[in-house]
CSV table of C-alpha atoms in Angstrom, one decimal:
chain,number,residue,atom,x,y,z
A,136,MET,CA,-0.2,0.2,-0.2
A,137,LEU,CA,1.2,3.8,-0.6
A,138,GLY,CA,1.1,6.1,2.3
A,139,THR,CA,-1.8,8.2,3.4
A,140,ALA,CA,-3.0,11.1,1.2
A,141,GLY,CA,-1.6,14.7,1.2
A,142,ALA,CA,1.3,15.3,3.3
A,143,GLN,CA,2.1,12.1,4.7
A,144,LEU,CA,2.7,10.7,1.0
A,145,PRO,CA,6.2,10.8,-0.2
A,146,ALA,CA,7.4,14.0,-2.2
A,147,LYS,CA,4.8,14.4,-5.1
A,148,GLY,CA,4.8,15.6,-8.5
A,149,LEU,CA,3.0,15.8,-11.7
A,150,VAL,CA,3.1,14.5,-15.2
A,151,ILE,CA,3.8,17.2,-17.3
A,152,LYS,CA,4.3,15.5,-20.7
A,153,ASN,CA,3.1,12.4,-22.4
A,154,THR,CA,4.8,11.0,-25.4
A,155,ASP,CA,4.1,7.3,-26.6
A,156,GLY,CA,4.7,5.9,-23.4
A,157,LEU,CA,7.5,8.2,-22.4
A,158,ILE,CA,6.6,10.4,-19.4
A,159,PHE,CA,8.1,13.5,-18.1
A,160,ILE,CA,7.7,14.4,-14.4
A,161,ASP,CA,8.3,17.8,-12.6
A,162,MET,CA,10.5,15.8,-10.1
A,163,GLY,CA,14.6,15.7,-10.8
A,164,ARG,CA,17.9,15.8,-9.2
A,165,GLN,CA,16.9,18.2,-7.0
A,166,ASP,CA,14.4,16.0,-5.4
A,167,ASN,CA,16.6,13.1,-5.0
A,168,VAL,CA,15.1,11.2,-7.8
A,169,MET,CA,17.6,8.4,-9.2
A,170,LYS,CA,17.6,6.4,-12.4
A,171,GLY,CA,15.5,3.2,-11.7
A,172,ASP,CA,13.2,4.7,-9.5
A,173,LEU,CA,9.6,3.5,-9.3
A,174,PHE,CA,6.4,6.0,-9.1
A,175,ASP,CA,2.8,5.4,-8.5
A,176,ILE,CA,0.6,7.4,-10.7
A,177,ILE,CA,-2.1,8.8,-8.6
A,178,ASP,CA,-5.7,9.7,-9.5
A,179,ASN,CA,-8.7,10.9,-7.3
A,180,ASP,CA,-12.0,8.8,-7.0
A,181,VAL,CA,-14.5,11.4,-6.4
A,182,VAL,CA,-17.8,10.3,-4.5
A,183,LEU,CA,-20.6,12.7,-5.2
A,184,HIS,CA,-23.9,13.2,-3.4
A,185,PRO,CA,-26.6,11.5,-5.2
A,186,LEU,CA,-29.2,14.3,-5.1
A,187,SER,CA,-27.1,17.5,-4.7
A,188,GLY,CA,-24.1,16.5,-6.7
A,189,ASP,CA,-21.7,17.8,-3.9
A,190,THR,CA,-18.3,16.2,-3.6
A,191,LEU,CA,-18.6,13.7,-0.6
A,192,SER,CA,-15.1,12.2,-0.6
A,193,VAL,CA,-11.9,12.5,-2.9
A,194,THR,CA,-9.9,9.2,-2.5
A,195,PRO,CA,-6.5,9.1,-4.0
A,196,ARG,CA,-5.6,5.6,-5.6
A,197,SER,CA,-2.9,4.2,-7.6
A,198,VAL,CA,-3.9,3.5,-11.4
A,199,GLY,CA,-0.6,2.9,-12.9
A,200,ALA,CA,3.4,2.8,-12.6
A,201,LEU,CA,6.3,4.6,-14.0
A,202,LYS,CA,9.9,3.7,-14.0
A,203,VAL,CA,12.5,6.4,-14.0
A,204,LEU,CA,14.7,6.3,-17.3
A,205,GLN,CA,16.8,9.6,-17.1
A,206,VAL,CA,17.1,12.3,-14.6
A,207,TYR,CA,17.6,16.1,-15.1
A,208,PRO,CA,17.9,19.1,-12.5
A,209,LYS,CA,14.3,19.5,-12.5
A,210,MET,CA,12.6,16.9,-14.3
A,211,SER,CA,12.8,13.3,-15.1
A,212,LEU,CA,12.0,11.3,-18.2
A,213,ALA,CA,10.3,8.0,-17.2
A,214,GLU,CA,8.7,4.6,-18.9
A,215,LEU,CA,5.1,4.2,-18.5
A,216,LEU,CA,4.9,0.6,-17.1
A,217,HIS,CA,1.1,0.2,-16.7
A,218,ILE,CA,-2.0,2.4,-16.7
A,219,GLN,CA,-5.6,1.4,-15.9
A,220,GLY,CA,-8.4,1.4,-18.7
A,221,GLY,CA,-5.7,3.5,-21.1
A,222,LYS,CA,-6.2,6.5,-19.1
A,223,ASP,CA,-4.1,9.7,-20.1
A,224,PRO,CA,-1.8,10.4,-17.3
A,225,MET,CA,-1.1,13.9,-18.3
A,226,LEU,CA,-1.3,16.2,-15.4
A,227,MET,CA,-2.0,13.1,-12.9
A,228,GLN,CA,0.2,13.3,-9.6
A,229,VAL,CA,2.9,10.8,-9.0
A,230,ALA,CA,4.5,9.7,-5.7
A,231,GLN,CA,7.6,7.9,-5.3
A,232,ILE,CA,7.2,4.0,-4.2
A,233,HIS,CA,9.0,3.0,-0.9
A,234,SER,CA,6.9,0.3,0.1
A,235,PRO,CA,8.6,-3.2,-0.1
A,236,ASP,CA,5.7,-5.2,-1.3
A,237,ARG,CA,4.9,-2.7,-3.7
A,238,LEU,CA,8.2,-2.8,-5.0
A,239,VAL,CA,8.3,-6.4,-5.3
A,240,GLU,CA,5.1,-6.5,-7.1
A,241,ILE,CA,6.0,-4.2,-9.6
A,242,GLU,CA,9.6,-5.7,-10.1
A,243,ARG,CA,7.4,-8.9,-10.8
A,244,TYR,CA,5.0,-7.1,-13.2
A,245,ILE,CA,8.1,-5.9,-15.1
A,246,LYS,CA,9.8,-9.5,-15.2
A,247,GLN,CA,6.4,-10.9,-16.5
A,248,SER,CA,5.9,-8.5,-19.0
A,249,THR,CA,9.4,-8.8,-20.4
A,250,ALA,CA,8.8,-12.6,-20.2
A,251,THR,CA,5.5,-12.2,-22.2
A,252,ALA,CA,7.1,-9.6,-24.8
A,253,SER,CA,9.9,-12.4,-25.9
A,254,GLY,CA,7.3,-14.9,-26.6
A,255,VAL,CA,6.5,-17.2,-23.7
A,256,SER,CA,4.2,-19.9,-25.1
A,257,PRO,CA,1.3,-21.0,-22.6
A,258,ARG,CA,2.0,-24.6,-23.9
A,259,LEU,CA,5.1,-24.5,-21.4
A,260,SER,CA,2.3,-25.0,-18.9
A,261,LEU,CA,2.1,-28.5,-19.9
A,262,ILE,CA,5.3,-29.3,-17.9
A,263,PRO,CA,4.8,-27.8,-14.2
A,264,GLY,CA,6.8,-25.2,-13.2
A,265,LEU,CA,8.2,-24.5,-16.7
A,266,TYR,CA,5.8,-21.5,-17.3
A,267,GLN,CA,6.5,-20.0,-14.0
A,268,TYR,CA,10.4,-20.1,-14.4
A,269,ARG,CA,9.9,-18.4,-17.8
A,270,MET,CA,7.8,-15.9,-16.4
A,271,GLY,CA,10.3,-14.8,-13.7
A,272,GLU,CA,9.0,-16.8,-10.8
A,273,LYS,CA,12.0,-18.7,-10.9
A,274,THR,CA,11.7,-20.3,-7.2
A,275,LYS,CA,8.2,-21.5,-7.8
A,276,GLY,CA,9.0,-22.9,-11.1
A,277,LEU,CA,12.0,-24.8,-9.9
A,278,SER,CA,9.9,-26.2,-6.8
A,279,LEU,CA,7.0,-27.1,-9.0
A,280,LEU,CA,9.2,-28.9,-11.3
A,281,GLY,CA,11.1,-30.7,-8.7
A,282,LEU,CA,8.1,-31.8,-6.7
A,283,GLU,CA,6.4,-32.8,-9.7
A,284,ALA,CA,9.5,-35.0,-10.9
A,285,THR,CA,10.1,-36.5,-7.4
A,286,ALA,CA,6.6,-37.5,-7.0
A,287,LEU,CA,6.3,-39.3,-10.5
A,288,VAL,CA,9.6,-40.9,-10.2
A,289,LEU,CA,9.0,-42.4,-6.5
A,290,GLY,CA,5.5,-43.3,-7.8
A,291,MET,CA,7.0,-45.5,-10.7
A,292,SER,CA,9.5,-46.9,-8.3
A,293,TYR,CA,7.0,-48.0,-5.9
A,294,ARG,CA,4.7,-49.3,-8.6
A,295,LEU,CA,7.7,-51.3,-10.0
A,296,SER,CA,8.4,-52.6,-6.6
A,297,SER,CA,5.0,-53.4,-5.9
A,298,ASN,CA,4.7,-55.6,-9.1
A,299,ASP,CA,8.1,-57.3,-8.1
A,300,TRP,CA,6.8,-58.1,-4.5
A,301,TYR,CA,3.5,-59.3,-6.2
A,302,ALA,CA,5.4,-61.5,-8.6
A,303,GLN,CA,7.3,-63.1,-5.8
A,304,TYR,CA,4.2,-63.7,-3.8
A,305,GLU,CA,2.5,-65.5,-6.8
A,306,GLU,CA,5.6,-67.7,-7.2
A,307,LEU,CA,5.6,-68.9,-3.7
A,308,GLY,CA,4.9,-72.6,-3.6
A,309,PRO,CA,2.6,-74.5,-1.4
A,310,GLY,CA,3.5,-75.7,2.2
A,311,LEU,CA,4.7,-72.3,3.5
A,312,SER,CA,3.3,-70.9,6.8
A,313,PRO,CA,0.4,-67.9,6.2
A,314,THR,CA,3.0,-65.3,7.7
A,315,ASP,CA,5.4,-66.1,4.5
A,316,TYR,CA,2.3,-65.5,2.2
A,317,ASP,CA,1.2,-62.2,4.2
A,318,PHE,CA,4.6,-60.8,4.4
A,319,TYR,CA,4.8,-60.5,0.3
A,320,TYR,CA,1.1,-59.8,-0.1
A,321,ASN,CA,1.1,-57.1,2.4
A,322,GLY,CA,4.3,-55.8,0.9
A,323,ALA,CA,2.9,-55.8,-2.7
A,324,SER,CA,-0.1,-54.0,-1.3
A,325,ASP,CA,1.7,-51.5,1.0
A,326,ARG,CA,4.0,-50.4,-2.1
A,327,ARG,CA,0.8,-50.0,-4.4
A,328,SER,CA,-0.7,-47.8,-1.9
A,329,MET,CA,2.1,-45.6,-1.6
A,330,SER,CA,2.6,-45.4,-5.3
A,331,ASN,CA,-1.2,-44.6,-5.7
A,332,ARG,CA,-0.7,-41.6,-3.0
A,333,LEU,CA,2.4,-40.3,-4.9
A,334,PHE,CA,0.7,-40.4,-8.2
A,335,TRP,CA,-2.4,-38.6,-6.8
A,336,LEU,CA,0.2,-36.0,-5.3
A,337,ALA,CA,1.6,-35.4,-8.8
A,338,GLY,CA,-1.9,-35.1,-10.3
A,339,ALA,CA,-2.9,-32.3,-7.5
A,340,LEU,CA,0.6,-30.6,-8.3
A,341,TYR,CA,-0.4,-30.6,-12.0
A,342,ALA,CA,-3.7,-29.3,-11.3
A,343,TYR,CA,-2.4,-26.4,-9.1
A,344,ASN,CA,0.1,-25.8,-12.0
A,345,LEU,CA,-2.6,-25.2,-14.5
A,346,VAL,CA,-4.6,-22.8,-12.1
A,347,ASP,CA,-1.5,-20.8,-11.3
A,348,VAL,CA,-0.8,-20.4,-14.8
A,349,MET,CA,-4.3,-19.0,-15.5
A,350,TRP,CA,-4.1,-16.8,-12.4
A,351,MET,CA,-0.6,-15.3,-13.8
A,352,GLY,CA,-2.0,-14.8,-17.4
A,353,GLY,CA,-5.2,-13.4,-16.2
A,354,ASN,CA,-3.9,-11.1,-13.2
A,355,GLN,CA,-0.4,-10.4,-13.6
A,356,MET,CA,-0.4,-7.5,-11.3
A,357,GLN,CA,-3.0,-5.5,-9.5
A,358,LEU,CA,-2.0,-2.0,-9.8
A,359,ASN,CA,-4.9,-0.5,-8.3
A,360,ALA,CA,-3.8,-0.5,-4.6
A,361,ARG,CA,-5.7,2.2,-3.0
A,362,VAL,CA,-4.1,5.0,-0.9
A,363,GLU,CA,-4.7,4.3,3.0
A,364,ARG,CA,-6.5,7.4,4.2
A,365,LYS,CA,-6.7,8.2,8.1
A,366,THR,CA,-10.0,10.0,7.6
A,367,ASP,CA,-13.2,8.5,5.8
A,368,PHE,CA,-16.1,10.4,5.0
A,369,GLY,CA,-19.4,9.3,3.5
A,370,LEU,CA,-23.1,8.4,3.8
A,371,GLY,CA,-24.8,6.0,6.1
A,372,LEU,CA,-28.0,5.2,8.1
A,373,SER,CA,-28.9,6.0,11.7
A,374,ALA,CA,-30.3,3.3,13.6
A,375,GLU,CA,-33.8,4.8,12.9
A,376,GLY,CA,-33.2,4.3,9.2
A,377,ARG,CA,-32.6,8.3,9.0
A,378,PRO,CA,-30.0,9.4,6.3
A,379,MET,CA,-26.7,10.6,8.0
A,380,PHE,CA,-23.0,11.6,7.3
A,381,ASN,CA,-20.5,9.1,8.6
A,382,LEU,CA,-17.0,10.7,9.5
A,383,MET,CA,-14.4,8.2,10.6
A,384,ARG,CA,-10.9,9.0,11.9
A,385,ARG,CA,-7.9,6.6,12.3
A,386,PHE,CA,-5.4,7.2,14.9
């Protein structure tokens, strides 16, 4: 999340020029801006009274993100990473991002966008973990790939071992004690059960992989993080059902 609105936000600037995805903001070297810094594009969500049309609340929220490419004394050139709904960022406010969670979120989005632009095929999702790895989620991708491979290899090993034990059980001659028959039969049965559990695990990992790929493809990054406000103002109803204004202050 970003900081609170107004004075509690980091030093704010404005978008002063927009040219084909290249943005100029009125913050530069004198504002301690550095190459590679990330900024949120801030727009105001206005709530109007349904009858009078008066403004009831103004909620600043992030609608996009910028990455600084070049810094000048009083302005900076930035790349437009994302903006909701194709909005024009001209004259919108910008705020430098300091939240670690937000920085990680945007860095992940940049990696995914780069991977998508390089032509990552959705068919990679047929191998669990490979799509995630190519999209920049290397830890998740390697973990999924390793777990899937381990489950399949162990499942096959236990299945082959179960078949061997059952073959030995069928080759037992007459005259042995019931304990000997039970030993081989139970050994084959236990290994078959373990094999089935491992194959179920492999199937569950494969299903999780497909769901995760669909989630990554449809929701690569939520860039609509709302700015947390200390004061909320809106409409509500009293206990008697009368309309009234609500004012809430967080300390």
